[in-house]
C-alpha cells in the first residue's frame, strides 16, 4: 500500500505557545504524582465566585432549559453591564453597544476580526498578555512590537508610538497591565486616545484588571474616546475564570459586524454563566474583600523578595502580578522557572511569554491565590534563592 501524501497543517496555527498554560500543564502533572505544588504562574483568583453567583447558577439549572441566548448576549446581562459603567465610572453606555463574549479571549477574536483585515498592522506594547500578538498573528494581522521598559514605567507613550515606522491600524493598551501591574494615569490614557483619534488608529483597551488596584481606581478609555473598544470580563475582579464569560463595548457601527461574527463563530456565550453573572454586580462588597487579600499578598511579596535579591519590579499599581527582573541570576528565565518548579514545586511564569525580546530576563509572580498559598510561595522562593 502506498503512503498517503501528508496532510497540510495551516501556517497560521504556527503561533507561539501561551507559555503560562504550558507551565500550568507541567505543574499539574507534577501535582498528579502527589508532589506539593504552589501555583503562582497563572492569574487565577484563589477565592472562587461570590456565593450569590453560585446560587443564581443553581437556580438557573432548575428554572430554565439553558438553550442558546441571543448572539450578542442576554439582554438583562447587557443592561447590567451597561449599568456597571454608570455605577463605577459615571459613564452612560447604551446596552446596544455591549456584547457578551466567551471570555475576554473571545472578545479579542471578535474585535480583531471585525476591526482589522489581513495585513493590517496593530501595535502591541510589550511586555503584554501574549494572546494579543498570538491571536492577531493567527488571524493574519501583523502585531507590531512596541518595546517598553523601566524608562517609561513600562507604559506606552505617544512619543514611542510616533517613533514606529510604517502605517498603523490599531493599538492595544492594558491598564492595569498584565504582566507589569502598571497603570496609565488618566492624562496619559487621554493623550493616547487623542493621538489614536487624530491618526485614525483603532484603539482597543483591555480593562480586565479594573477593580483590582492598590493606589487609585483605573480610568476607562471610554471617558476619553467613545469610539474606542473596551474589552473586559468576569475572570479577574469577578473571580469567574472557568465560567468563560467576558464582554466588549464597541461603537454602534461595529456592532452588526460583530454580531455576524459572533453568530457564526460561537452562536452565543455560555447561557448558565450569563444567568449567573447577572448576580455578580450585586456582590461588590464580597469582591472588594478579595482585593484586600491581594493587597496583603502584594505586601508580603514586596517585603520578602528584596532581601533575597529580587528588588527590581515594575510598580505593581494594579492587577495581581509582580514582574521581576532576574537578570542577575540568569539570561534564561524559562530554564530558571523550570528548575524552580522541579526543585521546590513553586510554579512561576517566565517573562518570555510576555516579551519576545527581553522576557528571558524576567519572571512573573501571580499573587492572585489565597494568602496562605502566596506566603508559602514567597518562603519557598526565598529559601531557593538563598540555597
Ligand atoms: C490582560 C488579560 N486580558 C485577557 C485575559 C483573558 O481573560 P478571559 O479569562 O476573560 O478570557 C487575561 C487572562 O489572564 C489577561 O491577563
CSV table of C-alpha atoms and ligand atoms in Angstrom, one decimal:
chain,number,residue,atom,x,y,z
A,1,UNK,CA,0.0,0.0,0.0
A,2,UNK,CA,1.4,3.4,-1.0
A,3,UNK,CA,1.9,6.0,1.8
A,4,UNK,CA,-0.7,8.7,1.5
A,5,UNK,CA,0.6,12.3,1.0
A,6,UNK,CA,1.0,14.1,4.3
A,7,UNK,CA,-1.9,16.4,5.1
A,8,UNK,CA,-1.4,20.0,5.4
A,9,UNK,CA,-1.2,21.9,8.7
A,10,UNK,CA,-2.1,25.6,8.2
A,11,UNK,CA,0.8,28.0,8.7
A,12,UNK,CA,-1.5,30.3,10.7
A,13,UNK,CA,-1.6,27.8,13.5
A,14,UNK,CA,2.2,28.0,14.0
A,15,UNK,CA,1.9,30.7,16.6
A,16,UNK,CA,3.8,30.9,19.9
A,17,UNK,CA,2.5,29.0,22.9
A,18,UNK,CA,0.8,30.7,25.8
A,19,UNK,CA,3.7,29.6,28.0
A,20,UNK,CA,1.8,30.1,31.2
A,21,UNK,CA,-0.6,27.3,30.1
A,22,UNK,CA,2.4,25.0,29.3
A,23,UNK,CA,3.8,25.7,32.8
A,24,UNK,CA,0.3,25.0,34.3
A,25,UNK,CA,0.4,21.6,32.5
A,26,UNK,CA,3.8,20.8,33.9
A,27,UNK,CA,2.8,22.0,37.4
A,28,UNK,CA,-0.5,19.9,37.2
A,29,UNK,CA,1.5,16.9,36.0
A,30,UNK,CA,3.7,17.2,39.0
A,31,UNK,CA,0.8,17.6,41.4
A,32,UNK,CA,-0.8,14.5,39.9
A,33,UNK,CA,2.2,12.5,41.1
A,34,UNK,CA,1.3,13.6,44.6
A,35,UNK,CA,4.0,16.3,44.8
A,36,UNK,CA,3.3,19.6,46.5
A,37,UNK,CA,2.8,22.4,44.0
A,38,UNK,CA,2.1,26.1,44.6
A,39,UNK,CA,0.6,27.9,41.6
A,40,UNK,CA,2.0,31.4,41.1
A,41,UNK,CA,2.2,31.1,37.4
A,42,UNK,CA,-1.4,31.6,36.5
A,43,UNK,CA,-3.6,34.7,37.0
A,44,UNK,CA,-6.5,32.9,38.7
A,45,UNK,CA,-8.3,34.4,41.7
A,46,UNK,CA,-8.0,32.0,44.7
A,47,UNK,CA,-11.4,32.6,46.2
A,48,UNK,CA,-13.9,31.4,43.5
A,49,UNK,CA,-17.0,33.2,42.5
A,50,UNK,CA,-19.3,35.1,45.0
A,51,UNK,CA,-21.9,32.9,46.8
A,52,UNK,CA,-24.8,34.8,45.0
A,53,UNK,CA,-23.4,33.8,41.6
A,54,UNK,CA,-23.3,30.2,42.6
A,55,UNK,CA,-26.8,30.4,44.0
A,56,UNK,CA,-28.0,32.0,40.7
A,57,UNK,CA,-26.4,29.3,38.7
A,58,UNK,CA,-28.0,26.5,40.8
A,59,UNK,CA,-31.4,28.2,40.4
A,60,UNK,CA,-31.0,28.7,36.7
A,61,UNK,CA,-30.3,24.9,36.2
A,62,UNK,CA,-33.7,24.1,37.7
A,63,UNK,CA,-35.6,27.0,36.3
A,64,UNK,CA,-34.8,27.4,32.6
A,65,UNK,CA,-33.8,25.0,29.8
A,66,UNK,CA,-30.4,26.7,29.2
A,67,UNK,CA,-30.7,26.9,25.4
A,68,UNK,CA,-28.7,29.3,23.3
A,69,UNK,CA,-29.0,33.0,24.0
A,70,UNK,CA,-29.0,35.9,21.6
A,71,UNK,CA,-25.6,36.1,19.9
A,72,UNK,CA,-24.9,39.4,21.5
A,73,UNK,CA,-25.8,38.1,24.9
A,74,UNK,CA,-28.8,38.0,27.3
A,75,UNK,CA,-30.4,41.5,27.2
A,76,UNK,CA,-30.6,41.5,31.1
A,77,UNK,CA,-26.9,40.9,31.3
A,78,UNK,CA,-26.0,43.5,28.6
A,79,UNK,CA,-28.2,46.0,30.6
A,80,UNK,CA,-26.4,45.1,33.8
A,81,UNK,CA,-23.0,45.6,32.2
A,82,UNK,CA,-24.1,49.0,30.9
A,83,UNK,CA,-25.3,50.0,34.4
A,84,UNK,CA,-21.9,48.9,35.8
A,85,UNK,CA,-20.3,51.7,33.7
A,86,UNK,CA,-22.7,54.3,35.2
A,87,UNK,CA,-22.0,52.9,38.7
A,88,UNK,CA,-18.2,52.7,38.5
A,89,UNK,CA,-17.2,55.4,36.1
A,90,UNK,CA,-20.2,57.7,35.8
A,91,UNK,CA,-20.4,56.9,32.1
A,92,UNK,CA,-23.7,56.3,30.3
A,93,UNK,CA,-23.4,53.4,28.0
A,94,UNK,CA,-26.1,52.1,25.6
A,95,UNK,CA,-26.7,48.4,26.3
A,96,UNK,CA,-26.9,48.0,22.5
A,97,UNK,CA,-23.2,48.7,22.4
A,98,UNK,CA,-22.4,45.9,24.9
A,99,UNK,CA,-21.6,42.4,23.5
A,100,UNK,CA,-21.3,39.4,25.8
A,101,UNK,CA,-18.5,37.1,24.8
A,102,UNK,CA,-16.7,33.8,25.5
A,103,UNK,CA,-14.3,35.3,28.0
A,104,UNK,CA,-12.3,38.4,27.2
A,105,UNK,CA,-10.3,36.0,25.0
A,106,UNK,CA,-13.4,35.6,22.7
A,107,UNK,CA,-13.8,39.4,22.7
A,108,UNK,CA,-10.3,39.7,21.2
A,109,UNK,CA,-11.2,37.3,18.4
A,110,UNK,CA,-14.4,39.2,17.5
A,111,UNK,CA,-12.8,42.6,17.8
A,112,UNK,CA,-9.7,41.7,15.7
A,113,UNK,CA,-11.9,40.1,13.0
A,114,UNK,CA,-14.4,43.0,12.9
A,115,UNK,CA,-11.8,45.8,13.0
A,116,UNK,CA,-8.8,44.6,11.0
A,117,UNK,CA,-8.1,42.9,7.7
A,118,UNK,CA,-5.2,40.5,7.0
A,119,UNK,CA,-2.0,42.5,6.5
A,120,UNK,CA,-3.2,45.4,8.8
A,121,UNK,CA,-0.7,46.4,11.4
A,122,UNK,CA,-1.6,46.6,15.1
A,123,UNK,CA,0.8,47.9,17.8
A,124,UNK,CA,1.2,45.6,20.8
A,125,UNK,CA,3.2,47.2,23.6
A,126,UNK,CA,5.5,44.6,25.2
A,127,UNK,CA,5.6,43.1,27.9
A,128,UNK,CA,2.0,42.2,27.4
A,129,UNK,CA,-0.6,39.4,27.7
A,130,UNK,CA,0.7,37.0,25.0
A,131,UNK,CA,-2.6,36.3,23.4
A,132,UNK,CA,-2.8,39.8,21.8
A,133,UNK,CA,0.1,39.1,19.4
A,134,UNK,CA,-0.6,35.4,19.0
A,135,UNK,CA,-4.3,35.9,18.2
A,136,UNK,CA,-3.5,38.7,15.8
A,137,UNK,CA,-0.9,36.5,14.0
A,138,UNK,CA,-3.3,33.6,13.7
A,139,UNK,CA,-5.7,36.0,12.0
A,140,UNK,CA,-3.1,37.2,9.6
A,141,UNK,CA,-2.8,40.7,11.2
A,142,UNK,CA,0.7,42.0,11.8
A,143,UNK,CA,1.5,42.5,15.5
A,144,UNK,CA,3.9,45.4,15.7
A,145,UNK,CA,6.0,45.2,18.8
A,146,UNK,CA,6.5,48.4,20.8
A,147,UNK,CA,9.2,47.6,23.4
A,148,UNK,CA,8.6,49.1,26.9
A,149,UNK,CA,10.9,49.2,29.8
A,150,UNK,CA,11.5,50.9,33.2
A,151,UNK,CA,12.3,54.3,31.4
A,152,UNK,CA,8.5,54.8,30.9
A,153,UNK,CA,7.5,52.6,33.9
A,154,UNK,CA,6.5,50.0,31.2
A,155,UNK,CA,3.9,52.4,29.8
A,156,UNK,CA,3.3,53.2,26.1
A,157,UNK,CA,3.6,56.9,25.2
A,158,UNK,CA,2.7,58.9,22.1
A,159,UNK,CA,6.4,59.6,21.6
A,160,UNK,CA,7.1,55.9,21.4
A,161,UNK,CA,4.3,55.3,19.0
A,162,UNK,CA,5.4,58.1,16.8
A,163,UNK,CA,8.9,56.6,16.5
A,164,UNK,CA,7.4,53.5,14.9
A,165,UNK,CA,7.8,53.1,11.1
A,166,UNK,CA,5.0,52.3,8.7
A,167,UNK,CA,1.3,52.5,8.8
A,168,UNK,CA,-0.5,51.6,12.0
A,169,UNK,CA,-4.2,50.5,12.0
A,170,UNK,CA,-4.6,49.7,15.7
A,171,UNK,CA,-3.2,49.9,19.2
A,172,UNK,CA,-3.9,47.7,22.2
A,173,UNK,CA,-3.4,49.1,25.7
A,174,UNK,CA,-4.0,47.5,29.1
A,175,UNK,CA,-4.2,49.3,32.3
A,176,UNK,CA,-3.6,47.8,34.8
A,177,UNK,CA,-1.2,45.8,32.7
A,178,UNK,CA,-0.5,42.1,32.7
A,179,UNK,CA,2.3,41.3,33.5
A,180,UNK,CA,3.7,44.5,35.0
A,181,UNK,CA,0.8,45.8,37.1
A,182,UNK,CA,1.5,49.4,35.9
A,183,UNK,CA,-1.4,51.8,35.2
A,184,UNK,CA,-1.8,54.6,32.8
A,185,UNK,CA,-2.8,57.8,34.6
A,186,UNK,CA,-6.0,59.5,33.2
A,187,UNK,CA,-4.0,62.2,31.3
A,188,UNK,CA,-1.7,59.5,29.8
A,189,UNK,CA,-4.7,57.5,28.6
A,190,UNK,CA,-6.4,60.6,27.3
A,191,UNK,CA,-3.2,61.6,25.4
A,192,UNK,CA,-3.0,58.1,23.8
A,193,UNK,CA,-6.7,58.2,22.9
A,194,UNK,CA,-6.5,61.6,21.3
A,195,UNK,CA,-3.4,60.6,19.3
A,196,UNK,CA,-5.3,57.5,18.0
A,197,UNK,CA,-8.3,59.6,17.1
A,198,UNK,CA,-6.2,62.1,15.2
A,199,UNK,CA,-4.4,59.4,13.3
A,200,UNK,CA,-7.3,57.1,12.6
A,201,UNK,CA,-5.9,54.3,14.7
A,202,UNK,CA,-8.4,51.9,16.2
A,203,UNK,CA,-7.8,51.9,20.0
A,204,UNK,CA,-8.5,48.7,22.0
A,205,UNK,CA,-8.3,48.9,25.7
A,206,UNK,CA,-8.1,45.7,27.7
A,207,UNK,CA,-9.7,46.7,31.1
A,208,UNK,CA,-10.0,43.3,32.5
A,209,UNK,CA,-8.0,44.2,35.7
A,210,UNK,CA,-10.2,47.2,36.5
A,211,UNK,CA,-11.4,46.9,40.1
A,212,UNK,CA,-8.1,45.3,41.2
A,213,UNK,CA,-6.0,48.4,42.0
A,214,UNK,CA,-3.9,49.4,45.1
A,215,UNK,CA,-3.5,53.2,44.9
A,216,UNK,CA,-6.2,54.7,42.7
A,217,UNK,CA,-9.1,53.5,40.7
A,218,UNK,CA,-8.5,52.9,37.0
A,219,UNK,CA,-9.9,55.2,34.4
A,220,UNK,CA,-11.9,53.8,31.4
A,221,UNK,CA,-10.8,54.8,28.0
A,222,UNK,CA,-14.5,55.5,27.2
A,223,UNK,CA,-14.2,58.6,29.3
A,224,UNK,CA,-11.8,60.0,26.6
A,225,UNK,CA,-12.9,58.3,23.4
A,226,UNK,CA,-16.4,56.9,22.7
A,227,UNK,CA,-15.1,55.2,19.6
A,228,UNK,CA,-12.5,53.1,21.5
A,229,UNK,CA,-13.2,49.4,22.0
A,230,UNK,CA,-13.2,48.2,25.6
A,231,UNK,CA,-12.6,44.6,26.5
A,232,UNK,CA,-13.4,43.3,30.0
A,233,UNK,CA,-14.8,40.2,31.6
A,234,UNK,CA,-15.7,38.2,34.6
A,235,UNK,CA,-12.4,36.3,35.1
A,236,UNK,CA,-10.5,38.7,37.3
A,237,UNK,CA,-12.4,41.1,39.6
A,238,UNK,CA,-15.5,38.9,39.5
A,239,UNK,CA,-13.4,35.7,40.1
A,240,UNK,CA,-15.2,33.6,37.4
A,241,UNK,CA,-12.3,32.3,35.2
A,242,UNK,CA,-13.8,28.9,34.3
A,243,UNK,CA,-17.2,30.3,33.5
A,244,UNK,CA,-15.7,31.7,30.3
A,245,UNK,CA,-17.6,35.0,30.2
A,246,UNK,CA,-16.4,38.4,29.0
A,247,UNK,CA,-17.7,41.5,27.3
A,248,UNK,CA,-16.8,44.2,24.9
A,249,UNK,CA,-18.1,47.7,24.3
A,250,UNK,CA,-17.8,48.9,20.7
A,251,UNK,CA,-19.1,51.9,18.7
A,252,UNK,CA,-22.5,51.2,17.1
A,253,UNK,CA,-21.0,50.9,13.6
A,254,UNK,CA,-19.2,47.8,14.7
A,255,UNK,CA,-22.0,46.0,16.5
A,256,UNK,CA,-23.7,44.4,13.5
A,257,UNK,CA,-20.4,43.2,12.0
A,258,UNK,CA,-19.5,41.7,15.5
A,259,UNK,CA,-23.0,40.2,15.7
A,260,UNK,CA,-22.5,38.4,12.4
A,261,UNK,CA,-19.1,37.0,13.5
A,262,UNK,CA,-20.5,36.0,17.0
A,263,UNK,CA,-23.5,34.2,15.4
A,264,UNK,CA,-21.2,32.1,13.2
A,265,UNK,CA,-18.2,31.6,15.4
A,266,UNK,CA,-19.8,31.0,18.8
A,267,UNK,CA,-23.6,31.2,18.4
A,268,UNK,CA,-23.7,32.5,22.0
A,269,UNK,CA,-21.6,32.7,25.2
A,270,UNK,CA,-22.4,30.1,27.8
A,271,UNK,CA,-26.0,30.5,29.0
A,272,UNK,CA,-25.5,29.2,32.5
A,273,UNK,CA,-22.6,31.6,33.0
A,274,UNK,CA,-24.7,34.5,31.7
A,275,UNK,CA,-27.6,33.8,34.0
A,276,UNK,CA,-25.2,33.6,37.0
A,277,UNK,CA,-23.2,36.7,36.1
A,278,UNK,CA,-26.2,38.9,36.3
A,279,UNK,CA,-26.0,38.3,40.1
A,280,UNK,CA,-22.3,39.3,40.2
A,281,UNK,CA,-22.9,43.0,40.0
A,282,UNK,CA,-24.7,42.9,43.4
A,283,UNK,CA,-21.6,41.3,45.1
A,284,UNK,CA,-19.3,44.3,45.2
A,285,UNK,CA,-18.6,44.1,49.0
A,286,UNK,CA,-17.7,40.4,48.8
A,287,UNK,CA,-15.5,41.0,45.8
A,288,UNK,CA,-13.8,44.1,47.3
A,289,UNK,CA,-12.8,41.9,50.2
A,290,UNK,CA,-10.8,39.8,47.7
A,291,UNK,CA,-8.8,42.9,46.8
A,292,UNK,CA,-7.8,43.2,50.5
A,293,UNK,CA,-6.3,39.7,50.2
A,294,UNK,CA,-4.4,40.6,47.0
A,295,UNK,CA,-3.2,43.8,48.8
A,296,UNK,CA,-1.9,41.6,51.7
A,297,UNK,CA,-0.3,39.2,49.2
A,298,UNK,CA,1.4,42.1,47.4
A,299,UNK,CA,2.7,43.5,50.7
A,300,UNK,CA,4.1,40.0,51.6
A,301,UNK,CA,6.0,39.7,48.4
A,302,UNK,CA,7.3,43.3,48.4
A,303,UNK,CA,8.6,42.7,51.9
A,304,UNK,CA,10.0,39.2,51.4
A,305,UNK,CA,11.7,39.4,48.0
A,306,UNK,CA,14.1,42.4,48.1
A,307,UNK,CA,16.2,40.9,51.0
A,308,UNK,CA,16.6,37.8,48.8
A,309,UNK,CA,17.9,39.9,45.9
A,310,UNK,CA,14.7,40.4,43.9
A,311,UNK,CA,14.2,44.1,44.1
A,312,UNK,CA,13.7,45.4,40.6
A,313,UNK,CA,10.0,45.4,39.8
A,314,UNK,CA,7.5,47.4,37.7
A,315,UNK,CA,5.4,49.5,40.1
A,316,UNK,CA,2.5,46.9,40.8
A,317,UNK,CA,-0.2,49.6,41.0
A,318,UNK,CA,-2.9,47.1,39.9
A,319,UNK,CA,-3.7,43.5,38.8
A,320,UNK,CA,-2.1,40.7,40.8
A,321,UNK,CA,1.3,40.3,39.3
A,322,UNK,CA,4.8,41.2,40.1
A,323,UNK,CA,7.2,41.3,37.1
A,324,UNK,CA,10.6,40.9,38.5
A,325,UNK,CA,14.0,41.4,36.8
A,326,UNK,CA,16.1,38.3,37.4
A,327,UNK,CA,18.9,39.2,35.0
A,328,UNK,CA,21.4,39.0,37.9
A,329,UNK,CA,20.5,35.3,38.2
A,330,UNK,CA,20.0,34.2,34.6
A,331,UNK,CA,19.6,35.1,30.9
A,332,UNK,CA,17.2,32.2,30.5
A,333,UNK,CA,14.2,32.7,32.9
A,334,UNK,CA,12.4,29.8,31.3
A,335,UNK,CA,15.1,27.4,32.4
A,336,UNK,CA,15.1,29.2,35.9
A,337,UNK,CA,11.3,28.6,36.2
A,338,UNK,CA,11.6,25.0,35.2
A,339,UNK,CA,14.5,24.4,37.7
A,340,UNK,CA,12.5,26.2,40.4
A,341,UNK,CA,9.4,24.0,39.7
A,342,UNK,CA,11.5,20.8,39.8
A,343,UNK,CA,13.3,21.8,43.0
A,344,UNK,CA,10.6,23.3,45.0
A,345,UNK,CA,7.1,22.8,43.4
A,346,UNK,CA,6.7,26.5,43.0
A,347,UNK,CA,5.4,27.5,39.6
A,348,UNK,CA,6.2,30.9,38.2
A,349,UNK,CA,5.7,32.3,34.6
A,350,UNK,CA,8.8,33.0,32.6
A,351,UNK,CA,9.0,36.5,31.0
A,352,UNK,CA,9.4,35.1,27.5
A,353,UNK,CA,5.6,34.7,27.5
A,354,UNK,CA,5.2,38.5,27.7
A,355,UNK,CA,8.1,40.0,25.9
A,356,UNK,CA,9.8,38.4,22.9
A,357,UNK,CA,12.9,40.5,23.2
A,358,UNK,CA,13.7,41.0,26.9
A,359,UNK,CA,11.5,38.4,28.6
A,360,UNK,CA,14.3,36.0,29.2
A,361,UNK,CA,15.5,38.3,32.0
A,362,UNK,CA,12.2,38.5,33.8
A,363,UNK,CA,9.7,36.3,35.7
A,364,UNK,CA,6.1,37.0,36.6
A,365,UNK,CA,4.7,36.0,40.0
A,366,UNK,CA,1.0,35.9,40.3
A,367,UNK,CA,-0.3,36.7,43.8
A,368,UNK,CA,-4.0,36.0,42.9
A,369,UNK,CA,-4.1,33.0,45.2
A,370,UNK,CA,-5.1,32.8,48.8
A,371,UNK,CA,-2.8,34.4,51.4
A,372,UNK,CA,-1.6,31.0,52.7
A,373,UNK,CA,-0.5,30.0,49.2
A,374,UNK,CA,1.3,33.2,48.4
A,375,UNK,CA,3.0,33.4,51.8
A,376,UNK,CA,4.2,29.7,51.3
A,377,UNK,CA,5.3,30.5,47.8
A,378,UNK,CA,7.3,33.5,49.0
A,379,UNK,CA,9.0,31.4,51.6
A,380,UNK,CA,9.8,28.7,49.1
A,381,UNK,CA,11.3,31.2,46.6
A,382,UNK,CA,13.4,33.0,49.2
A,383,UNK,CA,14.8,29.7,50.5
A,384,UNK,CA,15.6,28.6,47.0
A,385,UNK,CA,17.3,31.9,46.1
A,386,UNK,CA,19.4,31.7,49.3
A,387,UNK,CA,20.3,28.0,48.8
B,1,LIG,C1,-4.7,41.1,30.3
B,1,LIG,C2,-5.6,39.9,30.1
B,1,LIG,N1,-6.6,40.0,29.2
B,1,LIG,C3,-7.4,39.0,28.9
B,1,LIG,C4,-7.3,37.8,29.6
B,1,LIG,C5,-8.3,36.7,29.3
B,1,LIG,O1,-9.3,36.6,30.1
B,1,LIG,P1,-10.6,35.6,30.0
B,1,LIG,O2,-10.4,34.6,31.0
B,1,LIG,O3,-11.7,36.5,30.2
B,1,LIG,O4,-10.5,35.1,28.6
B,1,LIG,C6,-6.3,37.7,30.6
B,1,LIG,C7,-6.2,36.4,31.3
B,1,LIG,O5,-5.2,36.2,32.1
B,1,LIG,C8,-5.5,38.7,30.8
B,1,LIG,O6,-4.5,38.7,31.7
